[in-house]
PDB file of C-alpha atoms in Angstrom:
ATOM      1  CA  UNK A   1     -13.163 -19.097 -20.760  1.00  0.00           C
ATOM      2  CA  UNK A   2     -10.833 -20.766 -23.272  1.00  0.00           C
ATOM      3  CA  UNK A   3      -8.110 -22.952 -21.849  1.00  0.00           C
ATOM      4  CA  UNK A   4      -4.849 -24.314 -23.184  1.00  0.00           C
ATOM      5  CA  UNK A   5      -1.721 -22.496 -24.195  1.00  0.00           C
ATOM      6  CA  UNK A   6      -1.691 -19.123 -25.874  1.00  0.00           C
ATOM      7  CA  UNK A   7      -1.578 -19.243 -29.660  1.00  0.00           C
ATOM      8  CA  UNK A   8       0.819 -17.233 -31.791  1.00  0.00           C
ATOM      9  CA  UNK A   9      -2.101 -15.050 -32.925  1.00  0.00           C
ATOM     10  CA  UNK A  10      -3.033 -14.320 -29.298  1.00  0.00           C
ATOM     11  CA  UNK A  11       0.559 -13.369 -28.560  1.00  0.00           C
ATOM     12  CA  UNK A  12       0.497 -10.959 -31.482  1.00  0.00           C
ATOM     13  CA  UNK A  13      -2.655  -9.382 -30.021  1.00  0.00           C
ATOM     14  CA  UNK A  14      -0.895  -9.064 -26.674  1.00  0.00           C
ATOM     15  CA  UNK A  15       1.990  -7.264 -28.374  1.00  0.00           C
ATOM     16  CA  UNK A  16      -0.454  -4.893 -30.080  1.00  0.00           C
ATOM     17  CA  UNK A  17      -2.207  -4.219 -26.778  1.00  0.00           C
ATOM     18  CA  UNK A  18       1.093  -3.451 -25.041  1.00  0.00           C
ATOM     19  CA  UNK A  19       2.082  -1.106 -27.884  1.00  0.00           C
ATOM     20  CA  UNK A  20      -1.218   0.710 -27.333  1.00  0.00           C
ATOM     21  CA  UNK A  21      -0.457   0.933 -23.573  1.00  0.00           C
ATOM     22  CA  UNK A  22      -3.500  -1.142 -22.673  1.00  0.00           C
ATOM     23  CA  UNK A  23      -3.592  -2.567 -19.116  1.00  0.00           C
ATOM     24  CA  UNK A  24      -3.232  -6.322 -18.726  1.00  0.00           C
ATOM     25  CA  UNK A  25      -6.870  -6.628 -17.648  1.00  0.00           C
ATOM     26  CA  UNK A  26      -8.099  -5.043 -20.885  1.00  0.00           C
ATOM     27  CA  UNK A  27      -5.867  -7.247 -23.042  1.00  0.00           C
ATOM     28  CA  UNK A  28      -7.138 -10.266 -21.120  1.00  0.00           C
ATOM     29  CA  UNK A  29     -10.743  -9.179 -21.625  1.00  0.00           C
ATOM     30  CA  UNK A  30     -10.258  -8.861 -25.382  1.00  0.00           C
ATOM     31  CA  UNK A  31      -8.719 -12.333 -25.551  1.00  0.00           C
ATOM     32  CA  UNK A  32     -11.241 -13.831 -23.093  1.00  0.00           C
ATOM     33  CA  UNK A  33      -8.354 -14.995 -20.917  1.00  0.00           C
ATOM     34  CA  UNK A  34      -7.608 -14.586 -17.191  1.00  0.00           C
ATOM     35  CA  UNK A  35      -5.606 -11.461 -16.385  1.00  0.00           C
ATOM     36  CA  UNK A  36      -3.053 -13.643 -14.572  1.00  0.00           C
ATOM     37  CA  UNK A  37      -2.385 -15.513 -17.830  1.00  0.00           C
ATOM     38  CA  UNK A  38      -1.536 -12.297 -19.657  1.00  0.00           C
ATOM     39  CA  UNK A  39       0.537 -10.946 -16.772  1.00  0.00           C
ATOM     40  CA  UNK A  40       2.553 -14.154 -16.519  1.00  0.00           C
ATOM     41  CA  UNK A  41       3.043 -14.321 -20.291  1.00  0.00           C
ATOM     42  CA  UNK A  42       4.392 -10.769 -20.493  1.00  0.00           C
ATOM     43  CA  UNK A  43       6.583 -10.913 -17.382  1.00  0.00           C
ATOM     44  CA  UNK A  44       8.308 -14.158 -18.384  1.00  0.00           C
ATOM     45  CA  UNK A  45       8.987 -12.894 -21.925  1.00  0.00           C
ATOM     46  CA  UNK A  46      10.709  -9.540 -21.616  1.00  0.00           C
ATOM     47  CA  UNK A  47       8.186  -7.452 -19.690  1.00  0.00           C
ATOM     48  CA  UNK A  48       5.842  -4.794 -21.103  1.00  0.00           C
ATOM     49  CA  UNK A  49       8.617  -2.918 -22.927  1.00  0.00           C
ATOM     50  CA  UNK A  50      10.540  -5.925 -24.209  1.00  0.00           C
ATOM     51  CA  UNK A  51       7.749  -8.326 -25.172  1.00  0.00           C
ATOM     52  CA  UNK A  52       7.945  -9.732 -28.721  1.00  0.00           C
ATOM     53  CA  UNK A  53       5.220 -12.112 -29.897  1.00  0.00           C
ATOM     54  CA  UNK A  54       7.421 -14.271 -32.145  1.00  0.00           C
ATOM     55  CA  UNK A  55      10.173 -14.604 -29.545  1.00  0.00           C
ATOM     56  CA  UNK A  56       7.657 -15.383 -26.791  1.00  0.00           C
ATOM     57  CA  UNK A  57       6.048 -18.102 -28.921  1.00  0.00           C
ATOM     58  CA  UNK A  58       9.408 -19.652 -29.781  1.00  0.00           C
ATOM     59  CA  UNK A  59      10.517 -19.549 -26.125  1.00  0.00           C
ATOM     60  CA  UNK A  60       7.337 -21.346 -25.051  1.00  0.00           C
ATOM     61  CA  UNK A  61       7.884 -24.055 -27.655  1.00  0.00           C
ATOM     62  CA  UNK A  62      11.458 -24.518 -26.438  1.00  0.00           C
ATOM     63  CA  UNK A  63      10.352 -24.774 -22.792  1.00  0.00           C
ATOM     64  CA  UNK A  64       7.737 -27.359 -23.742  1.00  0.00           C
ATOM     65  CA  UNK A  65      10.337 -29.330 -25.683  1.00  0.00           C
ATOM     66  CA  UNK A  66      12.780 -29.277 -22.749  1.00  0.00           C
ATOM     67  CA  UNK A  67      10.084 -30.466 -20.320  1.00  0.00           C
ATOM     68  CA  UNK A  68       9.170 -33.292 -22.726  1.00  0.00           C
ATOM     69  CA  UNK A  69      12.796 -34.390 -22.913  1.00  0.00           C
ATOM     70  CA  UNK A  70      13.242 -34.166 -19.152  1.00  0.00           C
ATOM     71  CA  UNK A  71      10.154 -36.314 -18.463  1.00  0.00           C
ATOM     72  CA  UNK A  72      10.328 -39.706 -20.232  1.00  0.00           C
ATOM     73  CA  UNK A  73       7.132 -41.195 -21.586  1.00  0.00           C
ATOM     74  CA  UNK A  74       5.076 -42.942 -18.990  1.00  0.00           C
ATOM     75  CA  UNK A  75       6.565 -40.946 -16.130  1.00  0.00           C
ATOM     76  CA  UNK A  76       4.191 -39.218 -13.771  1.00  0.00           C
ATOM     77  CA  UNK A  77       4.554 -36.231 -11.495  1.00  0.00           C
ATOM     78  CA  UNK A  78       5.148 -37.155  -7.857  1.00  0.00           C
ATOM     79  CA  UNK A  79       1.898 -37.459  -5.895  1.00  0.00           C
ATOM     80  CA  UNK A  80       0.706 -34.271  -4.252  1.00  0.00           C
ATOM     81  CA  UNK A  81      -0.420 -34.126  -0.616  1.00  0.00           C
ATOM     82  CA  UNK A  82      -4.107 -33.617   0.176  1.00  0.00           C
ATOM     83  CA  UNK A  83      -5.063 -34.940  -3.261  1.00  0.00           C
ATOM     84  CA  UNK A  84      -3.930 -31.783  -5.052  1.00  0.00           C
ATOM     85  CA  UNK A  85      -3.705 -31.528  -8.821  1.00  0.00           C
ATOM     86  CA  UNK A  86       0.040 -31.364  -9.612  1.00  0.00           C
ATOM     87  CA  UNK A  87      -0.494 -29.344 -12.797  1.00  0.00           C
ATOM     88  CA  UNK A  88      -2.781 -26.877 -11.016  1.00  0.00           C
ATOM     89  CA  UNK A  89      -0.207 -26.438  -8.243  1.00  0.00           C
ATOM     90  CA  UNK A  90       2.523 -25.767 -10.816  1.00  0.00           C
ATOM     91  CA  UNK A  91       0.359 -23.222 -12.641  1.00  0.00           C
ATOM     92  CA  UNK A  92      -0.490 -21.482  -9.373  1.00  0.00           C
ATOM     93  CA  UNK A  93       3.185 -21.322  -8.392  1.00  0.00           C
ATOM     94  CA  UNK A  94       3.903 -19.564 -11.694  1.00  0.00           C
ATOM     95  CA  UNK A  95       1.019 -17.168 -11.095  1.00  0.00           C
ATOM     96  CA  UNK A  96       2.273 -16.343  -7.597  1.00  0.00           C
ATOM     97  CA  UNK A  97       5.778 -15.818  -8.981  1.00  0.00           C
ATOM     98  CA  UNK A  98       4.387 -13.384 -11.532  1.00  0.00           C
ATOM     99  CA  UNK A  99       2.573 -11.446  -8.809  1.00  0.00           C
ATOM    100  CA  UNK A 100       5.821 -11.139  -6.841  1.00  0.00           C
ATOM    101  CA  UNK A 101       7.597  -9.950  -9.997  1.00  0.00           C
ATOM    102  CA  UNK A 102       5.008  -7.276 -10.713  1.00  0.00           C
ATOM    103  CA  UNK A 103       5.440  -6.054  -7.131  1.00  0.00           C
ATOM    104  CA  UNK A 104       9.112  -5.391  -7.879  1.00  0.00           C
ATOM    105  CA  UNK A 105      11.048  -8.594  -7.129  1.00  0.00           C
ATOM    106  CA  UNK A 106      13.587  -9.855  -9.694  1.00  0.00           C
ATOM    107  CA  UNK A 107      12.565 -13.073 -11.425  1.00  0.00           C
ATOM    108  CA  UNK A 108      14.792 -15.533  -9.524  1.00  0.00           C
ATOM    109  CA  UNK A 109      13.911 -14.002  -6.151  1.00  0.00           C
ATOM    110  CA  UNK A 110      10.226 -14.185  -7.053  1.00  0.00           C
ATOM    111  CA  UNK A 111      10.574 -17.842  -8.090  1.00  0.00           C
ATOM    112  CA  UNK A 112      12.263 -18.780  -4.809  1.00  0.00           C
ATOM    113  CA  UNK A 113       9.635 -16.957  -2.770  1.00  0.00           C
ATOM    114  CA  UNK A 114       6.785 -18.504  -4.759  1.00  0.00           C
ATOM    115  CA  UNK A 115       8.303 -21.954  -4.292  1.00  0.00           C
ATOM    116  CA  UNK A 116       8.599 -21.506  -0.532  1.00  0.00           C
ATOM    117  CA  UNK A 117       5.044 -20.219  -0.143  1.00  0.00           C
ATOM    118  CA  UNK A 118       3.552 -23.189  -1.972  1.00  0.00           C
ATOM    119  CA  UNK A 119       5.127 -25.766   0.373  1.00  0.00           C
ATOM    120  CA  UNK A 120       3.162 -26.911   3.406  1.00  0.00           C
ATOM    121  CA  UNK A 121       6.257 -26.752   5.613  1.00  0.00           C
ATOM    122  CA  UNK A 122       7.105 -23.209   4.508  1.00  0.00           C
ATOM    123  CA  UNK A 123      10.787 -24.190   4.435  1.00  0.00           C
ATOM    124  CA  UNK A 124      13.246 -25.796   2.037  1.00  0.00           C
ATOM    125  CA  UNK A 125      16.985 -26.392   1.907  1.00  0.00           C
ATOM    126  CA  UNK A 126      19.190 -24.891  -0.798  1.00  0.00           C
ATOM    127  CA  UNK A 127      19.435 -28.257  -2.576  1.00  0.00           C
ATOM    128  CA  UNK A 128      15.659 -28.739  -2.448  1.00  0.00           C
ATOM    129  CA  UNK A 129      15.093 -25.297  -3.930  1.00  0.00           C
ATOM    130  CA  UNK A 130      17.696 -25.872  -6.635  1.00  0.00           C
ATOM    131  CA  UNK A 131      16.082 -29.204  -7.540  1.00  0.00           C
ATOM    132  CA  UNK A 132      12.527 -27.866  -7.586  1.00  0.00           C
ATOM    133  CA  UNK A 133      13.433 -24.783  -9.637  1.00  0.00           C
ATOM    134  CA  UNK A 134      16.057 -26.517 -11.824  1.00  0.00           C
ATOM    135  CA  UNK A 135      18.650 -23.829 -11.123  1.00  0.00           C
ATOM    136  CA  UNK A 136      22.149 -23.765  -9.655  1.00  0.00           C
ATOM    137  CA  UNK A 137      22.775 -23.575  -5.884  1.00  0.00           C
ATOM    138  CA  UNK A 138      24.590 -20.295  -6.522  1.00  0.00           C
ATOM    139  CA  UNK A 139      21.401 -18.789  -7.982  1.00  0.00           C
ATOM    140  CA  UNK A 140      19.460 -19.935  -4.917  1.00  0.00           C
ATOM    141  CA  UNK A 141      22.068 -18.471  -2.568  1.00  0.00           C
ATOM    142  CA  UNK A 142      21.990 -15.111  -4.324  1.00  0.00           C
ATOM    143  CA  UNK A 143      18.187 -15.021  -4.249  1.00  0.00           C
ATOM    144  CA  UNK A 144      18.038 -15.923  -0.554  1.00  0.00           C
ATOM    145  CA  UNK A 145      20.562 -13.210   0.346  1.00  0.00           C
ATOM    146  CA  UNK A 146      18.433 -10.642  -1.482  1.00  0.00           C
ATOM    147  CA  UNK A 147      15.174 -11.833   0.103  1.00  0.00           C
ATOM    148  CA  UNK A 148      16.763 -11.846   3.552  1.00  0.00           C
ATOM    149  CA  UNK A 149      17.757  -8.213   3.112  1.00  0.00           C
ATOM    150  CA  UNK A 150      14.043  -7.432   2.648  1.00  0.00           C
ATOM    151  CA  UNK A 151      13.002  -9.555   5.650  1.00  0.00           C
ATOM    152  CA  UNK A 152      11.021 -11.823   3.322  1.00  0.00           C
ATOM    153  CA  UNK A 153      12.769 -15.064   4.335  1.00  0.00           C
ATOM    154  CA  UNK A 154      14.823 -16.237   7.300  1.00  0.00           C
ATOM    155  CA  UNK A 155      17.279 -19.061   7.955  1.00  0.00           C
ATOM    156  CA  UNK A 156      17.148 -21.819  10.556  1.00  0.00           C
ATOM    157  CA  UNK A 157      18.916 -25.108  11.284  1.00  0.00           C
ATOM    158  CA  UNK A 158      16.930 -28.324  11.328  1.00  0.00           C
ATOM    159  CA  UNK A 159      17.558 -31.386  13.465  1.00  0.00           C
ATOM    160  CA  UNK A 160      20.164 -32.583  10.949  1.00  0.00           C
ATOM    161  CA  UNK A 161      21.996 -29.238  11.194  1.00  0.00           C
ATOM    162  CA  UNK A 162      21.028 -28.387   7.635  1.00  0.00           C
ATOM    163  CA  UNK A 163      20.324 -24.769   6.835  1.00  0.00           C
ATOM    164  CA  UNK A 164      16.718 -24.234   5.809  1.00  0.00           C
ATOM    165  CA  UNK A 165      15.116 -21.149   4.298  1.00  0.00           C
ATOM    166  CA  UNK A 166      11.808 -20.296   5.882  1.00  0.00           C
ATOM    167  CA  UNK A 167       8.764 -18.143   5.218  1.00  0.00           C
ATOM    168  CA  UNK A 168       6.380 -17.618   8.114  1.00  0.00           C
ATOM    169  CA  UNK A 169       3.624 -15.250   9.141  1.00  0.00           C
ATOM    170  CA  UNK A 170       5.801 -12.905  11.184  1.00  0.00           C
ATOM    171  CA  UNK A 171       7.995 -12.102   8.181  1.00  0.00           C
ATOM    172  CA  UNK A 172       5.220  -9.965   6.696  1.00  0.00           C
ATOM    173  CA  UNK A 173       5.093  -7.951   9.915  1.00  0.00           C
ATOM    174  CA  UNK A 174       8.871  -7.537   9.911  1.00  0.00           C
ATOM    175  CA  UNK A 175       8.802  -6.484   6.255  1.00  0.00           C
ATOM    176  CA  UNK A 176       6.201  -3.788   6.968  1.00  0.00           C
ATOM    177  CA  UNK A 177       8.246  -2.440   9.879  1.00  0.00           C
ATOM    178  CA  UNK A 178      11.340  -2.403   7.676  1.00  0.00           C
ATOM    179  CA  UNK A 179       9.427  -0.407   5.057  1.00  0.00           C
ATOM    180  CA  UNK A 180       8.388   2.122   7.694  1.00  0.00           C
ATOM    181  CA  UNK A 181      11.982   2.505   8.888  1.00  0.00           C
ATOM    182  CA  UNK A 182      13.163   3.030   5.321  1.00  0.00           C
ATOM    183  CA  UNK A 183      10.651   5.864   5.025  1.00  0.00           C
ATOM    184  CA  UNK A 184      12.044   7.382   8.227  1.00  0.00           C
ATOM    185  CA  UNK A 185      15.462   7.657   6.608  1.00  0.00           C
ATOM    186  CA  UNK A 186      13.974   9.540   3.652  1.00  0.00           C
ATOM    187  CA  UNK A 187      12.119  11.832   6.060  1.00  0.00           C
ATOM    188  CA  UNK A 188      15.337  12.690   7.900  1.00  0.00           C
ATOM    189  CA  UNK A 189      17.223  13.334   4.656  1.00  0.00           C
ATOM    190  CA  UNK A 190      14.401  15.538   3.324  1.00  0.00           C
ATOM    191  CA  UNK A 191      14.373  17.675   6.464  1.00  0.00           C
ATOM    192  CA  UNK A 192      18.137  18.086   6.280  1.00  0.00           C
ATOM    193  CA  UNK A 193      17.585  19.416   2.778  1.00  0.00           C
ATOM    194  CA  UNK A 194      15.049  21.945   4.048  1.00  0.00           C
ATOM    195  CA  UNK A 195      17.652  23.459   6.363  1.00  0.00           C
ATOM    196  CA  UNK A 196      20.282  23.583   3.634  1.00  0.00           C
ATOM    197  CA  UNK A 197      18.067  24.936   0.843  1.00  0.00           C
ATOM    198  CA  UNK A 198      16.362  27.462   3.075  1.00  0.00           C
ATOM    199  CA  UNK A 199      12.876  27.196   4.614  1.00  0.00           C
ATOM    200  CA  UNK A 200      10.198  28.672   2.396  1.00  0.00           C
ATOM    201  CA  UNK A 201      12.075  28.238  -0.878  1.00  0.00           C
ATOM    202  CA  UNK A 202      10.367  26.160  -3.590  1.00  0.00           C
ATOM    203  CA  UNK A 203      12.870  23.287  -3.274  1.00  0.00           C
ATOM    204  CA  UNK A 204      12.671  23.273   0.519  1.00  0.00           C
ATOM    205  CA  UNK A 205       8.866  23.372   0.468  1.00  0.00           C
ATOM    206  CA  UNK A 206       8.825  20.373  -1.863  1.00  0.00           C
ATOM    207  CA  UNK A 207      11.102  18.410   0.467  1.00  0.00           C
ATOM    208  CA  UNK A 208       9.102  19.431   3.534  1.00  0.00           C
ATOM    209  CA  UNK A 209       5.922  18.146   1.880  1.00  0.00           C
ATOM    210  CA  UNK A 210       7.664  14.841   1.145  1.00  0.00           C
ATOM    211  CA  UNK A 211       8.854  14.623   4.755  1.00  0.00           C
ATOM    212  CA  UNK A 212       5.396  15.284   6.207  1.00  0.00           C
ATOM    213  CA  UNK A 213       3.746  12.819   3.839  1.00  0.00           C
ATOM    214  CA  UNK A 214       6.201   9.976   4.492  1.00  0.00           C
ATOM    215  CA  UNK A 215       6.168  10.695   8.218  1.00  0.00           C
ATOM    216  CA  UNK A 216       2.405  10.235   8.224  1.00  0.00           C
ATOM    217  CA  UNK A 217       2.622   7.086   6.078  1.00  0.00           C
ATOM    218  CA  UNK A 218       5.333   5.527   8.268  1.00  0.00           C
ATOM    219  CA  UNK A 219       3.323   6.133  11.421  1.00  0.00           C
ATOM    220  CA  UNK A 220       0.236   4.643   9.778  1.00  0.00           C
ATOM    221  CA  UNK A 221       2.149   1.572   8.550  1.00  0.00           C
ATOM    222  CA  UNK A 222       3.642   0.926  11.980  1.00  0.00           C
ATOM    223  CA  UNK A 223       0.312   1.318  13.741  1.00  0.00           C
ATOM    224  CA  UNK A 224      -1.499  -0.880  11.208  1.00  0.00           C
ATOM    225  CA  UNK A 225       1.228  -3.539  11.358  1.00  0.00           C
ATOM    226  CA  UNK A 226       0.974  -3.723  15.148  1.00  0.00           C
ATOM    227  CA  UNK A 227      -2.795  -3.985  15.001  1.00  0.00           C
ATOM    228  CA  UNK A 228      -2.775  -6.420  12.089  1.00  0.00           C
ATOM    229  CA  UNK A 229      -0.179  -8.692  13.647  1.00  0.00           C
ATOM    230  CA  UNK A 230      -2.965 -10.472  15.517  1.00  0.00           C
ATOM    231  CA  UNK A 231      -4.562 -11.403  12.189  1.00  0.00           C
ATOM    232  CA  UNK A 232      -1.416 -13.325  11.218  1.00  0.00           C
ATOM    233  CA  UNK A 233      -1.831 -15.642  14.183  1.00  0.00           C
ATOM    234  CA  UNK A 234      -5.580 -16.097  14.090  1.00  0.00           C
ATOM    235  CA  UNK A 235      -6.729 -19.538  13.005  1.00  0.00           C
ATOM    236  CA  UNK A 236     -10.296 -20.432  12.081  1.00  0.00           C
ATOM    237  CA  UNK A 237     -11.621 -23.361  14.082  1.00  0.00           C
ATOM    238  CA  UNK A 238     -14.887 -25.184  13.516  1.00  0.00           C
ATOM    239  CA  UNK A 239     -17.079 -25.511  16.613  1.00  0.00           C
ATOM    240  CA  UNK A 240     -19.352 -28.419  17.468  1.00  0.00           C
ATOM    241  CA  UNK A 241     -22.338 -26.734  15.834  1.00  0.00           C
ATOM    242  CA  UNK A 242     -20.458 -26.286  12.554  1.00  0.00           C
ATOM    243  CA  UNK A 243     -19.772 -22.561  12.836  1.00  0.00           C
ATOM    244  CA  UNK A 244     -16.291 -21.070  12.389  1.00  0.00           C
ATOM    245  CA  UNK A 245     -14.702 -19.042  15.138  1.00  0.00           C
ATOM    246  CA  UNK A 246     -11.311 -17.296  15.074  1.00  0.00           C
ATOM    247  CA  UNK A 247      -8.752 -18.290  17.674  1.00  0.00           C
ATOM    248  CA  UNK A 248      -5.118 -17.387  18.267  1.00  0.00           C
ATOM    249  CA  UNK A 249      -2.464 -20.037  18.776  1.00  0.00           C
ATOM    250  CA  UNK A 250       0.435 -17.630  19.182  1.00  0.00           C
ATOM    251  CA  UNK A 251      -0.176 -16.263  22.652  1.00  0.00           C
ATOM    252  CA  UNK A 252      -0.911 -12.595  23.431  1.00  0.00           C
ATOM    253  CA  UNK A 253      -0.299 -10.131  20.639  1.00  0.00           C
ATOM    254  CA  UNK A 254       0.200  -6.399  20.529  1.00  0.00           C
ATOM    255  CA  UNK A 255      -3.535  -5.868  20.043  1.00  0.00           C
ATOM    256  CA  UNK A 256      -4.681  -8.133  22.876  1.00  0.00           C
ATOM    257  CA  UNK A 257      -2.049  -6.773  25.256  1.00  0.00           C
ATOM    258  CA  UNK A 258      -3.060  -3.205  24.447  1.00  0.00           C
ATOM    259  CA  UNK A 259      -6.708  -4.083  25.103  1.00  0.00           C
ATOM    260  CA  UNK A 260      -5.844  -5.560  28.495  1.00  0.00           C
ATOM    261  CA  UNK A 261      -3.842  -2.475  29.412  1.00  0.00           C
ATOM    262  CA  UNK A 262      -6.743  -0.177  28.538  1.00  0.00           C
ATOM    263  CA  UNK A 263      -9.162  -2.197  30.699  1.00  0.00           C
ATOM    264  CA  UNK A 264      -6.837  -2.231  33.698  1.00  0.00           C
TER     265      UNK A 264
END
């Protein structure tokens, strides 16, 4: 698997692949590159419809030049905890950001979320985020407001009364429940349309099918989220004989409580 930065010729091949509507995985296979490399390259340079090989190559050169100017010769990246490779951590953060972008998040929101998820504390202040991402506090504030509306981050005050932005396990559960509730609103609107358009008409039948489908999906999401919530709080502990056993450090969950109820 070749390493290093993409060449201008490789970027031209990416542009050709996008013009031919090839999936990222196929373009990556033809270039013998990881799919994540191609995905990140396209998403940070205009997306699949706006990607231009020459512009992408020039933008990469400019970013490299700016980083070189920002880091004087002889300077080193701050030491990483647990002996991590600083460059590998940075590359992974970009990969995670790209994944969030392909799932539908705007770029700045995806960057903030990726930054939070790659910290051991799972929380940062606005100034820490702005410094790490090299953006303005206003950009951070806007991104946090958007992510909060999706239940993907939450705020808390630390011992110094500073506001911190936090990602934790329960946020994924809350996000799934929010998604289910959003579906419920569509279901209600669709069924209102059935009454107005007349049961049995083509338009009403279409809306009724949508309502039944989303109703089923919402119920499944809610049930799965309740059952899967226990997974979020299960930690793997190593026993004395070297085997790994799951254990929960978050108290009783919906699954364990339901099991107790069924036994009693």
